[in-house]
Coordinates of C-alpha atoms in Angstrom, one line a residue:
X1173 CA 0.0 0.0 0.0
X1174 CA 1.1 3.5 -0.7
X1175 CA 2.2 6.1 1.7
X1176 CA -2.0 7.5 0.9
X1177 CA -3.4 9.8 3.9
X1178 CA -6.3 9.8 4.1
X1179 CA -6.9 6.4 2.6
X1180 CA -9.4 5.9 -0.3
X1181 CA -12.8 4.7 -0.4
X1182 CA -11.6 2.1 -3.2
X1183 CA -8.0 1.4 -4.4
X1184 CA -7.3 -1.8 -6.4
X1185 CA -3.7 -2.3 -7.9
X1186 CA -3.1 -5.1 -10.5
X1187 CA 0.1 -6.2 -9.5
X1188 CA 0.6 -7.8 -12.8
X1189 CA 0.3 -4.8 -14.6
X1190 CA 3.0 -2.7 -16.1
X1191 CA 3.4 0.3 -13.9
X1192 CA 3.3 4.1 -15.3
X1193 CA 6.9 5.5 -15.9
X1194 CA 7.7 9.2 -14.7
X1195 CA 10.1 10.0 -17.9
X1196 CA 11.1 13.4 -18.5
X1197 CA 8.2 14.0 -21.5
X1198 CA 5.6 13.5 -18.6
X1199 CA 3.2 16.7 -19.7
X1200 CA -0.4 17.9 -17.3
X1201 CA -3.0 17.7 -20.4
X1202 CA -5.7 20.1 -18.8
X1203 CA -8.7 21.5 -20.2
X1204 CA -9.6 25.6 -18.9
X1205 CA -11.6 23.8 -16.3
X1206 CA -8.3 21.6 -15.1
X1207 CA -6.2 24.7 -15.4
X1208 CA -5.8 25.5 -11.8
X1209 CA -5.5 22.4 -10.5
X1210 CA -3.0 21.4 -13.2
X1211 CA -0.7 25.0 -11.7
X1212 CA -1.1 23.3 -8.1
X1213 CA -0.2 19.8 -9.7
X1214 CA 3.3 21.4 -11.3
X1215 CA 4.1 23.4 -8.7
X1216 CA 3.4 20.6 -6.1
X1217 CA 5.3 17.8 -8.4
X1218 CA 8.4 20.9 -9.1
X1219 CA 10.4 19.3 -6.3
X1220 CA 9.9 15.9 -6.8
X1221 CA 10.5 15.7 -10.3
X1222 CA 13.6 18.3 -10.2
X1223 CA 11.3 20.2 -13.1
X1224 CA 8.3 22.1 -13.8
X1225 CA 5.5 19.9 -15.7
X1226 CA 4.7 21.6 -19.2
X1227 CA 1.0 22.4 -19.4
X1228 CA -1.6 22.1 -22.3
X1229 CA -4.4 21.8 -24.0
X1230 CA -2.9 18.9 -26.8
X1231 CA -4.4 15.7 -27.4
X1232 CA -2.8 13.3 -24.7
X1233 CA 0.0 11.4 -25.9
X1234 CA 1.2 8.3 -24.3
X1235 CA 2.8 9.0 -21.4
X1236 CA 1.2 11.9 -20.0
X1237 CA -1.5 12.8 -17.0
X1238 CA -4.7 13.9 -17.9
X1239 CA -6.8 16.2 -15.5
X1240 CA -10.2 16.5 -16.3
X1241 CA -13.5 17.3 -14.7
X1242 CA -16.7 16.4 -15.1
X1243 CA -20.2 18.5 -15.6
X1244 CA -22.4 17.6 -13.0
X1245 CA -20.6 14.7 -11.2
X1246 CA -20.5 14.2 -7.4
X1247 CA -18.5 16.7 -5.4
X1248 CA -15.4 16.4 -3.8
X1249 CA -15.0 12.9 -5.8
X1250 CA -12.9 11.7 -7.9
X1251 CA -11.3 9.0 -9.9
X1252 CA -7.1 8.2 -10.0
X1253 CA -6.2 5.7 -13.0
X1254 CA -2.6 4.6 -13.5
X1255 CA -2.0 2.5 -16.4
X1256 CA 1.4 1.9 -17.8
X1257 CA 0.7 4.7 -20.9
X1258 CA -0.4 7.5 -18.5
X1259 CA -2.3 8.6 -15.4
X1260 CA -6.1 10.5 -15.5
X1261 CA -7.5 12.2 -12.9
X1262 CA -11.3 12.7 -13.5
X1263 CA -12.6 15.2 -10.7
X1264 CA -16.8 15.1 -10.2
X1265 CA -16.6 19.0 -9.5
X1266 CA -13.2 20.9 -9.4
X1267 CA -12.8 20.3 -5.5
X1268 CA -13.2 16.5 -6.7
X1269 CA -10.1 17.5 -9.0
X1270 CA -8.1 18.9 -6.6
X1271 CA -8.5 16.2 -4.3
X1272 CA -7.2 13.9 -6.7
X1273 CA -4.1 15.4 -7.1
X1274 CA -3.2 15.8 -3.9
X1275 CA -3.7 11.7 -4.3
X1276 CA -1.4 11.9 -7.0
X1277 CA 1.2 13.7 -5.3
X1278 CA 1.6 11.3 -2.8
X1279 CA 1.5 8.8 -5.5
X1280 CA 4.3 10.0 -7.0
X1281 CA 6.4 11.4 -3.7
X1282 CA 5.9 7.3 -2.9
X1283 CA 7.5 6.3 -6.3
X1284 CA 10.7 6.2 -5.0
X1285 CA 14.1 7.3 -6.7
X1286 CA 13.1 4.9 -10.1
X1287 CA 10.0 7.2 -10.2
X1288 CA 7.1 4.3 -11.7
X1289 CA 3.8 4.2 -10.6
X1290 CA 2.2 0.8 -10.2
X1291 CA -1.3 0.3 -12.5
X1292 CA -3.9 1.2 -9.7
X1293 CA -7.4 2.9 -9.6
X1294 CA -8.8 4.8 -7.2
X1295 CA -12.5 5.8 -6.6
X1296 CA -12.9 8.2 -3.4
X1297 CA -15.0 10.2 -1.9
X1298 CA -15.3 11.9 1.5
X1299 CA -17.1 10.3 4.7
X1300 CA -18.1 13.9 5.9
X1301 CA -18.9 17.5 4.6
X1302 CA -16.8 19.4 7.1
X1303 CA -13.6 18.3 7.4
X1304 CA -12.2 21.1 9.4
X1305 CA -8.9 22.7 11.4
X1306 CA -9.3 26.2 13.9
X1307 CA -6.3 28.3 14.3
X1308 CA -6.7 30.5 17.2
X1309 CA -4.7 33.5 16.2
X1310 CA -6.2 35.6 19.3
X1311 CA -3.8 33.9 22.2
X1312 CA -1.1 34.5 19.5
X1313 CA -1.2 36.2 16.2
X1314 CA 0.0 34.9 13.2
X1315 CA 0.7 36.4 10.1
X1316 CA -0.9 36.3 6.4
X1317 CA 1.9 33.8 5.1
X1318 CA 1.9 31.7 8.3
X1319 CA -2.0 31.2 7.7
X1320 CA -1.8 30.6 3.5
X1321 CA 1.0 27.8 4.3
X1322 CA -1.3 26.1 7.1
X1323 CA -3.8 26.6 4.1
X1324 CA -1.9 25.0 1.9
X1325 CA -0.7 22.5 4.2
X1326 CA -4.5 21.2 5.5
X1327 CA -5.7 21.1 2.4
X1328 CA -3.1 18.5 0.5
X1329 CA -4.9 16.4 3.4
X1330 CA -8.1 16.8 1.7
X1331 CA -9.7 19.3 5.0
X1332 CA -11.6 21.9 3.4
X1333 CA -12.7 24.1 6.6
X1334 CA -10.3 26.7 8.3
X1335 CA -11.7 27.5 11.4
X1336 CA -10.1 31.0 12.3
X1337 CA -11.0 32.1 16.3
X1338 CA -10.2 36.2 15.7
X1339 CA -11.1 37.0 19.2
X1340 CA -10.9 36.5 22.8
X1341 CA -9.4 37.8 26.4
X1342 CA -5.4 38.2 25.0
X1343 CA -6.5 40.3 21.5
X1344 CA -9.0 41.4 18.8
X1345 CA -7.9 40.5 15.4
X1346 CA -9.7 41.5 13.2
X1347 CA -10.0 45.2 11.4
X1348 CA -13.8 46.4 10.9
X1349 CA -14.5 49.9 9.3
X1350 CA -17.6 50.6 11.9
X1351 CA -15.2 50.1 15.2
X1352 CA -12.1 50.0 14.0
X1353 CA -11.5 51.2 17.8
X1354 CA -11.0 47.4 18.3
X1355 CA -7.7 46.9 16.2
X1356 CA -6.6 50.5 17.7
X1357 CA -7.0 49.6 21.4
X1358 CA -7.3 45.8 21.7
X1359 CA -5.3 44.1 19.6
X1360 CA -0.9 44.7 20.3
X1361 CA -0.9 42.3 22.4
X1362 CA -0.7 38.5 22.9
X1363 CA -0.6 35.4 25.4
X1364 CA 2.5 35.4 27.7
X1365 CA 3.2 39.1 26.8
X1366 CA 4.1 38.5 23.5
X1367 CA 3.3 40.9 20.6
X1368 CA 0.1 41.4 19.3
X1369 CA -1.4 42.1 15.5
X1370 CA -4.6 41.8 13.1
X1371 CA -5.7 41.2 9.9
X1372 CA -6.6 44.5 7.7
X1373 CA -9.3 44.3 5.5
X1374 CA -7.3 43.1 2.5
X1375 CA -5.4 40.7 4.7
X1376 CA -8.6 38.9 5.6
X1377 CA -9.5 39.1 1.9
X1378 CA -6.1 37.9 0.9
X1379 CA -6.4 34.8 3.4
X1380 CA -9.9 34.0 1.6
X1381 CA -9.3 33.6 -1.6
X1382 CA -6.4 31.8 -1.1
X1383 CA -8.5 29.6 1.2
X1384 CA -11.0 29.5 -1.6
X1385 CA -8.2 28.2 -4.5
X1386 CA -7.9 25.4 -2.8
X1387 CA -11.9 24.7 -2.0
X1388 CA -10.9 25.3 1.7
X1389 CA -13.7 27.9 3.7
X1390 CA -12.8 29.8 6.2
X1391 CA -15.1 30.2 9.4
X1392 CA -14.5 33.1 11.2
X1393 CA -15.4 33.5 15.0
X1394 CA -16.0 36.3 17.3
X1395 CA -16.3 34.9 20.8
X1396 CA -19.1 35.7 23.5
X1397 CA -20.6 36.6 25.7
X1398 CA -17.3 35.4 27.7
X1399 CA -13.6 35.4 26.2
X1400 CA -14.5 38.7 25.7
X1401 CA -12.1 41.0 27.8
X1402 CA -10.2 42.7 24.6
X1403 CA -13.4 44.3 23.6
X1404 CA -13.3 45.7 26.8
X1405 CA -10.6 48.0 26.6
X1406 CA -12.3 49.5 23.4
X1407 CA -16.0 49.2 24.8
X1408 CA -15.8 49.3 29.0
X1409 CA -19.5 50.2 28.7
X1410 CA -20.3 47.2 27.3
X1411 CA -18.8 45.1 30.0
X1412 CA -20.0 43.2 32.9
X1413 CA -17.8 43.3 35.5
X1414 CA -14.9 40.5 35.8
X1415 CA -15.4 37.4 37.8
X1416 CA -12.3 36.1 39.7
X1417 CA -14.0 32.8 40.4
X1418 CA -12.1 29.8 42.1
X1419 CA -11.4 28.1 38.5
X1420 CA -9.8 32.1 37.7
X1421 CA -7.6 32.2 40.2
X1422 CA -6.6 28.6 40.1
X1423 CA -5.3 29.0 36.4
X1424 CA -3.7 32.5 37.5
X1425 CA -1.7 30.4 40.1
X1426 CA -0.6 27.5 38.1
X1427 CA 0.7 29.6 34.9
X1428 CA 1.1 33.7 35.9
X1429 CA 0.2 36.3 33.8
X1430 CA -1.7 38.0 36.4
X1431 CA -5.0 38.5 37.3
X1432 CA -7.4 40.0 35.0
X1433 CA -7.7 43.5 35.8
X1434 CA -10.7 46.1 34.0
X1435 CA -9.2 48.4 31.9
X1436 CA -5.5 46.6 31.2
X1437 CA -4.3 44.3 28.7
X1438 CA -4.9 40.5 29.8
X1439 CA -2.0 37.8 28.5
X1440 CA -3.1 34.9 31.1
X1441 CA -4.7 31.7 30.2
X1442 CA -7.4 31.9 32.7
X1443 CA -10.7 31.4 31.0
X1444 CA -14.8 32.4 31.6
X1445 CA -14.1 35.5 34.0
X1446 CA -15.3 38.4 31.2
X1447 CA -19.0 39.0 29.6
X1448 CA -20.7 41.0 27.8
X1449 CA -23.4 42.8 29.3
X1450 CA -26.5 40.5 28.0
X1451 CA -29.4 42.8 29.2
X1452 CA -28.1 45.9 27.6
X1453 CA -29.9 46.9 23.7
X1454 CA -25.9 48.5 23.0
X1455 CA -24.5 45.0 23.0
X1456 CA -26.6 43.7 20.3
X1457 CA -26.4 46.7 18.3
X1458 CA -22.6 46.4 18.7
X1459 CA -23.2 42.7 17.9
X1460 CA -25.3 43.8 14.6
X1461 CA -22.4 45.6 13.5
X1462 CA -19.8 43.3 14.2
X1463 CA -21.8 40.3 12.4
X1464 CA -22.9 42.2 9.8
X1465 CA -19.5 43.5 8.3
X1466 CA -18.1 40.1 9.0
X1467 CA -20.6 38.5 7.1
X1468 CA -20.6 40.9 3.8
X1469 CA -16.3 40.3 4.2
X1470 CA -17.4 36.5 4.2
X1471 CA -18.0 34.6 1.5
X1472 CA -18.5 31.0 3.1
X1473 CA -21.9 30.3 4.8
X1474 CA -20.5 30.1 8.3
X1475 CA -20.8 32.1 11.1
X1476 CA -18.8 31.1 14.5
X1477 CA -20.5 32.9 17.2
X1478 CA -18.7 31.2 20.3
X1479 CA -20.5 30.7 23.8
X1480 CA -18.0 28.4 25.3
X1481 CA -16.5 28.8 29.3
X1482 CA -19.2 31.8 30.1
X1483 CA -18.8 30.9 33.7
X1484 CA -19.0 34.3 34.3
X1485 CA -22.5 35.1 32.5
X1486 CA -25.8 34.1 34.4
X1487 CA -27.2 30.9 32.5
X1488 CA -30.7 32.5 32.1
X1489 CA -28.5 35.8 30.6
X1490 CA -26.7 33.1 28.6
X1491 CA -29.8 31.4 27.2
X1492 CA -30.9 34.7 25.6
X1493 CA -27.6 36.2 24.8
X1494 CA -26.9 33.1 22.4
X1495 CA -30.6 32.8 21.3
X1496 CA -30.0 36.8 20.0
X1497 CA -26.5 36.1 18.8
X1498 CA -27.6 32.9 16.4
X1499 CA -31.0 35.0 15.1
X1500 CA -28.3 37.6 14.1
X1501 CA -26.3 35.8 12.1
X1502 CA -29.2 34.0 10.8
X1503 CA -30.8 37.0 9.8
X1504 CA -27.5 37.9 7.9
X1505 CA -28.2 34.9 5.4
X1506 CA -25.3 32.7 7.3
X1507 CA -25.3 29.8 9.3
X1508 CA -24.5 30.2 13.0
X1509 CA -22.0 27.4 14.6
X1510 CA -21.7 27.7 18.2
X1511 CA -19.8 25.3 21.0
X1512 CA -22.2 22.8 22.1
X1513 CA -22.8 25.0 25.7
X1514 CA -25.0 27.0 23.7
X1515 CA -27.4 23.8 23.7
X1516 CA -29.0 25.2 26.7
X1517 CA -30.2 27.9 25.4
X1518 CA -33.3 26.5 24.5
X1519 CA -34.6 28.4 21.2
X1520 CA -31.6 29.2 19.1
X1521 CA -32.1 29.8 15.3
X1522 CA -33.4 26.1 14.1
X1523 CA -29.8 26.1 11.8
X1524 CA -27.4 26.7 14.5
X1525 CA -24.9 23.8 13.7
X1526 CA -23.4 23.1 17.4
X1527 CA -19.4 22.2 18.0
X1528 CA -18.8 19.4 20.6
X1529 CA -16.0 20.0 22.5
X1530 CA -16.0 17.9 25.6
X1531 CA -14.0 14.8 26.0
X1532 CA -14.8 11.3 24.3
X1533 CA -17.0 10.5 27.3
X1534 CA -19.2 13.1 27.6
X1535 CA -19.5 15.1 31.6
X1536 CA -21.5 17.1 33.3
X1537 CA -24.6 17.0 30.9
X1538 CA -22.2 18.1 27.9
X1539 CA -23.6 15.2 25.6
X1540 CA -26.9 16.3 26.2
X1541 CA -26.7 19.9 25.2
X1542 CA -24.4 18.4 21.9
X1543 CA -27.9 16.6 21.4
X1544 CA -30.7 20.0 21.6
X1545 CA -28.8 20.7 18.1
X1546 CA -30.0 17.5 16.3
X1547 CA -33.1 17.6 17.9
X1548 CA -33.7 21.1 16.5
X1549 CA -33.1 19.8 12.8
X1550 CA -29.6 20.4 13.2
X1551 CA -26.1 19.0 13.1
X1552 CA -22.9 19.1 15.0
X1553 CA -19.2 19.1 14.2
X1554 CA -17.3 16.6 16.7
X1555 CA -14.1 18.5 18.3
X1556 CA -13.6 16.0 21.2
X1557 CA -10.7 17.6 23.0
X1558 CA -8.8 14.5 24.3
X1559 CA -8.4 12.9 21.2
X1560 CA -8.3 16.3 18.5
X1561 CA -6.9 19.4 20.3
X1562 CA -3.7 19.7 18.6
X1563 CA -2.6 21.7 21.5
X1564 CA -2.5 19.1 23.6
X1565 CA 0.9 17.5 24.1
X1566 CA 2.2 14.9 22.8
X1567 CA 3.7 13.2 26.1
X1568 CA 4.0 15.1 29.5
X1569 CA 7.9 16.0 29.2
X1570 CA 7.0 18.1 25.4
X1571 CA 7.7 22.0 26.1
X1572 CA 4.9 22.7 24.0
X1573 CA 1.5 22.6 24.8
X1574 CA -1.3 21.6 27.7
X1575 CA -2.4 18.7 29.4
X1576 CA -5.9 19.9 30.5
X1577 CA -7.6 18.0 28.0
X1578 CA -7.2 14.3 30.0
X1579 CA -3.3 14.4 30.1
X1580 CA -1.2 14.0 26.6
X1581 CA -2.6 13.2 23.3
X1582 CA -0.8 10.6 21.7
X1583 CA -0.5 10.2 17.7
X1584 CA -2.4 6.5 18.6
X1585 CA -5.1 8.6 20.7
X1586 CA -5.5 11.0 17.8
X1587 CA -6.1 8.2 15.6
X1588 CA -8.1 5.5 17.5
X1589 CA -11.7 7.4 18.3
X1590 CA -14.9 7.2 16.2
X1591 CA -17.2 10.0 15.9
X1592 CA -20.5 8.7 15.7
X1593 CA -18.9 6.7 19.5
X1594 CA -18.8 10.2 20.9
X1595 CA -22.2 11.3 22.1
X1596 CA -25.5 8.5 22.3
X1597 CA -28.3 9.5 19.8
X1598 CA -26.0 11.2 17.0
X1599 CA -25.5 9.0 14.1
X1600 CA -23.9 9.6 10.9
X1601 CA -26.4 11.1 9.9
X1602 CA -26.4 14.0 12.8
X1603 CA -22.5 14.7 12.3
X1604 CA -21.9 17.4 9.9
X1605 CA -17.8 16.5 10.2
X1606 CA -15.3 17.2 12.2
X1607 CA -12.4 19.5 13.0
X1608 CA -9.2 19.9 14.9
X1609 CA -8.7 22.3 16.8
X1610 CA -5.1 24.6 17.7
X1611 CA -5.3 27.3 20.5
X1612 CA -2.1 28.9 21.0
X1613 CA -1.4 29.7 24.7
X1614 CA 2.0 28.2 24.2
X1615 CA 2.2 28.3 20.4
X1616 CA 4.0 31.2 19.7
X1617 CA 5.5 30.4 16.3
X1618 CA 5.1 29.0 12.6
X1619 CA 7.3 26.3 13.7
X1620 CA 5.0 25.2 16.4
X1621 CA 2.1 24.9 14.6
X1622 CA 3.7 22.8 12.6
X1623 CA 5.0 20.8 15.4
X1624 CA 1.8 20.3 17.4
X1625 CA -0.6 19.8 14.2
X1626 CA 1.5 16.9 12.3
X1627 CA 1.7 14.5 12.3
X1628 CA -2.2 14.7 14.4
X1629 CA -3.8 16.3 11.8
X1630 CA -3.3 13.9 9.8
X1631 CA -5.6 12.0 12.0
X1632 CA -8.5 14.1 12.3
X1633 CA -8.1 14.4 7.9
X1634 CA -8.3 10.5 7.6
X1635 CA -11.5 10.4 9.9
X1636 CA -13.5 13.0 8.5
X1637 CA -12.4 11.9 4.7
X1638 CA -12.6 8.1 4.9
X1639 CA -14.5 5.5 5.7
X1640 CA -14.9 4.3 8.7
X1641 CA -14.1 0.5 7.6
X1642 CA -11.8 -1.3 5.8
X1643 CA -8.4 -3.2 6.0
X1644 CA -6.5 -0.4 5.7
X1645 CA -8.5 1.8 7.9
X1646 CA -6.3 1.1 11.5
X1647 CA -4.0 2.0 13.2
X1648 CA -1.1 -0.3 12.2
X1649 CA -1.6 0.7 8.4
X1650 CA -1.7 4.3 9.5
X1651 CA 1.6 4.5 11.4
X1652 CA 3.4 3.1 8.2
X1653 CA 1.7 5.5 5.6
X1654 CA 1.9 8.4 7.8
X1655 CA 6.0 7.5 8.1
X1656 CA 6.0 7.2 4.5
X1657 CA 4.6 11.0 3.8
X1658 CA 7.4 11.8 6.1
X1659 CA 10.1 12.4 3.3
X1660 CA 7.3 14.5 1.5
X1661 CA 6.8 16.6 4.1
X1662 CA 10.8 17.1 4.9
X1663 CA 10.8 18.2 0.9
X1664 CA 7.6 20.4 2.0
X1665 CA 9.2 22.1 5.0
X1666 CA 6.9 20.7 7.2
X1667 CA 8.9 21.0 10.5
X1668 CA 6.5 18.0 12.0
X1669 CA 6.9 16.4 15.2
X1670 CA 8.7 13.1 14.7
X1671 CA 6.7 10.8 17.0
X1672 CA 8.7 7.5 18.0
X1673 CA 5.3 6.0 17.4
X1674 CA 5.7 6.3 13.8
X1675 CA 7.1 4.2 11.6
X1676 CA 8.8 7.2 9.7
X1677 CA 10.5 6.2 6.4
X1678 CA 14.3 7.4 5.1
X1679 CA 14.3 10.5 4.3
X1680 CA 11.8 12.0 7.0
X1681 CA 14.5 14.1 8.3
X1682 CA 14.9 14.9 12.1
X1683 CA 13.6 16.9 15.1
X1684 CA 16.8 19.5 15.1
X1685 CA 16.0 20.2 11.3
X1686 CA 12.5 20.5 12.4
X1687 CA 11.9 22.7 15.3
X1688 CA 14.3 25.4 13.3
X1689 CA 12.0 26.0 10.4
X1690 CA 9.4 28.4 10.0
X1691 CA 11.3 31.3 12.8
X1692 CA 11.4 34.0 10.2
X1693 CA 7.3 33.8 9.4
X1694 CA 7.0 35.2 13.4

């Protein structure tokens, strides 16, 4: 088997058959329709080969790889046929397209220094709609190229969701023409006193159609009523005032960065001690104004509207604050997500698509408000923190990361788990997809994304993509394909953590090599 993440649907290789040669008159045959994937298949094959693919529209020729795509065929599918005369791609839509030549890349990276192909087709399609990451670029900002390459890097895995969370306590991140006091006064600064940033109107524009070129959406998210204390250095009025509850003041005293004071900067990792003031008619027109540019700046048809860790909100205040929030964005044409807390609420906007973020065995009623979604004609996206927080270390001794989440998260843990296992009473049918999570208390860098998300991520992209059976669908089959991307991604610059649970192939590289790229995006 192939070094293929995330494996196929359906791959059957005549063993017997002669095997397609990579010779130096290899040409991309694309239609107009093919012609963007066939740009990402050159530039993507540039460093394999040692030479850029020549493009055109010429009858095929033996020898060469066809991309086509079809009229009305299924989306995101597509079919991969090597023969010993020459490779097609046949996308169903153009995401189908892309898809398959991100299978052909690794294909080819797994060809070895001889460079032949064995005769193989492939049929494939994804298990789930949403096949999501988030980036939380509020505890730590990153800039435009650092998001593009996680872009670029999430969606050779076949994930199609970026999940960006713009705000919260440490930083607003986002510029907005109706208060662009927020970027002014509440964004230069970050988790563990680090420097701040935000995303101008072009950059967010910039980040989306990049996103969009390679059939990835972004999600933004503005966070509330809690995780809200950067709005209140631009908008005290609007504030409730904090809560130093026991849980505060416990996460104060295991990790510094002071106690949240009205008024000052916050870079702590204490959680749930800031609201907004739910009663008050200004919050919602703030709200109104905050949604309603977001949305025009947004193309995609989600809205993240938060309501996680409000410890500090009254749950009846709650109830209505996230009922208001979700009829807003609803309102605006998009569909509200919020964290599953928001279940409680009790009359949300029927659509509100709920995110599941508890552990694999649901507590303290957490399944059950993961459940008021589906029961509303709903779905949910499963984010089960034990098993797909990318934050999460690896093993207790990493310098990276937390271990709030059940202790360490293993590359195994990140692998083993089954969504529709999660929460009793939603099916396949209920799960919209799923999606991976990175928040960046201790992620200060490029380079640590890249560390903390692979080689998990590669996890979370072979659950949501394929199916759930199969012989090659374990974990034993995993570790070895995973190793065998390994020298792609060294080629890639993929500084990715190299887990002694993986059986990484030659050429993979090593950790020094590793944790020195990506420095110069910061």
């Amino acid at each position: 088997m192939a070094a293929l993440v995330p494996i196929p649907a359906s791959q059957t290789t005549d063993a017997a058959a002669s095997s397609f040669a990579l010779t130096d008159s290899v040409r991309l045959i694309a239609v107009p329709a093919a012609r963007a994937a066939a740009a990402i298949t050159a530039a993507a094959l540039e460093p394999l080969l040692g030479r850029t693919l020549e493009i055109t529209e010429q009858p095929a020729r033996s020898g060469d790889i066809v991309l086509s795509c079809l009229d009305h065929g299924e989306h995101e599918a597509y079919t991969l046929t090597v023969a010993h005369d020459g490779v097609q791609v046949i996308g169903g839509d153009a995401a189908g397209l892309f898809y398959g030549v991100q299978t052909l890349v690794q294909l080819v990276a797994a060809s070895g220094a001889e460079r032949h192909i064995a005769a193989t087709v492939i049929e494939d399609r994804p298990r789930f709609a949403y096949r999501g990451v988030m980036l939380d670029v509020a505890r730590h900002f990153f800039p435009v190229p650092v998001i593009e390459r996680y872009i670029d890097r999430i969606a050779a895995l076949k994930l199609n969701h970026l999940h960006l969370h713009l705000t919260d306590d440490q930083g607003w991140r986002l510029e907005l023409r109706a208060h662009p006091e927020l970027t002014a006064l509440a964004s230069s600064t970050s988790a563990q006193g680090d420097a701040g940033g935000f995303f101008t109107k072009d950059d967010y524009a910039r980040i989306v159609d990049h996103a969009a070129a390679r059939h990835v959406t972004i999600v933004p998210e503005i966070d509330a009523p809690s995780h809200t204390h950067a709005i209140s250095l631009a908008h005290p009025e609007l504030m409730e005032p904090i809560a130093l509850r026991e849980s505060v003041m416990n996460v104060v005293n295991a990790f510094g960065g002071g106690v949240p004071t009205a008024g000052e900067p916050y870079t702590g990792f204490a959680v749930g001690f800031s609201s907004l003031k739910t009663r008050d008619e200004a919050t919602y027109d703030f709200l109104a104004d905050v949604y309603g540019e977001l949305a025009g700046m947004t193309p995609g048809p989600y809205l993240h509207v938060g309501g996680d860790e409000a410890l500090g909100t009254d749950p009846a205040d709650f109830a209505d604050f996230m009922n208001r929030a979700t009829r807003i964005v609803a309102d605006l044409g998009k569909t509200p997500i919020a964290w599953h807390e928001a279940g409680a609420s009790g009359d949300l906007s029927d659509d509100t698509i709920g995110q599941y973020w508890g552990l694999t065995t649901p507590a303290e009623g957490m399944g059950e408000k993961a459940r008021t979604f589906v029961r509303a004609g709903s779905k949910v996206i499963l984010s089960p923190a034990d098993v797909i927080y990318l934050d999460m270390k690896y093993d207790a001794d990493d310098p990276l990361g937390l271990t709030w989440a059940d202790g360490p998260t293993s590359v195994e843990d990140s692998y083993t788990w089954e969504p529709t296992a999660i929460v009793d009473g939603i099916g396949e049918d209920d799960i919209l997809g799923i999606e991976a999570p990175l928040w960046t208390e201790t992620i200060r860098t490029a380079a640590d994304i890249d560390t903390q998300a692979f080689p998990r991520v590669a996890s979370a992209a072979e659950i949501a993509w394929s199916p759930a059976g199969g012989p090659e669908r374990t974990w034993a089959s995993f570790r070895t394909r995973v190793g065998g991307l390994g020298p792609l991604w060294h080629r890639q610059g993929i500084g990715f953590h190299h887990s002694p649970e993986i059986a990484w192939a030659p050429g993979s590289g090593d950790d020094a090599a590793a944790d020195d790229r990506g420095e110069a995006d910061r």
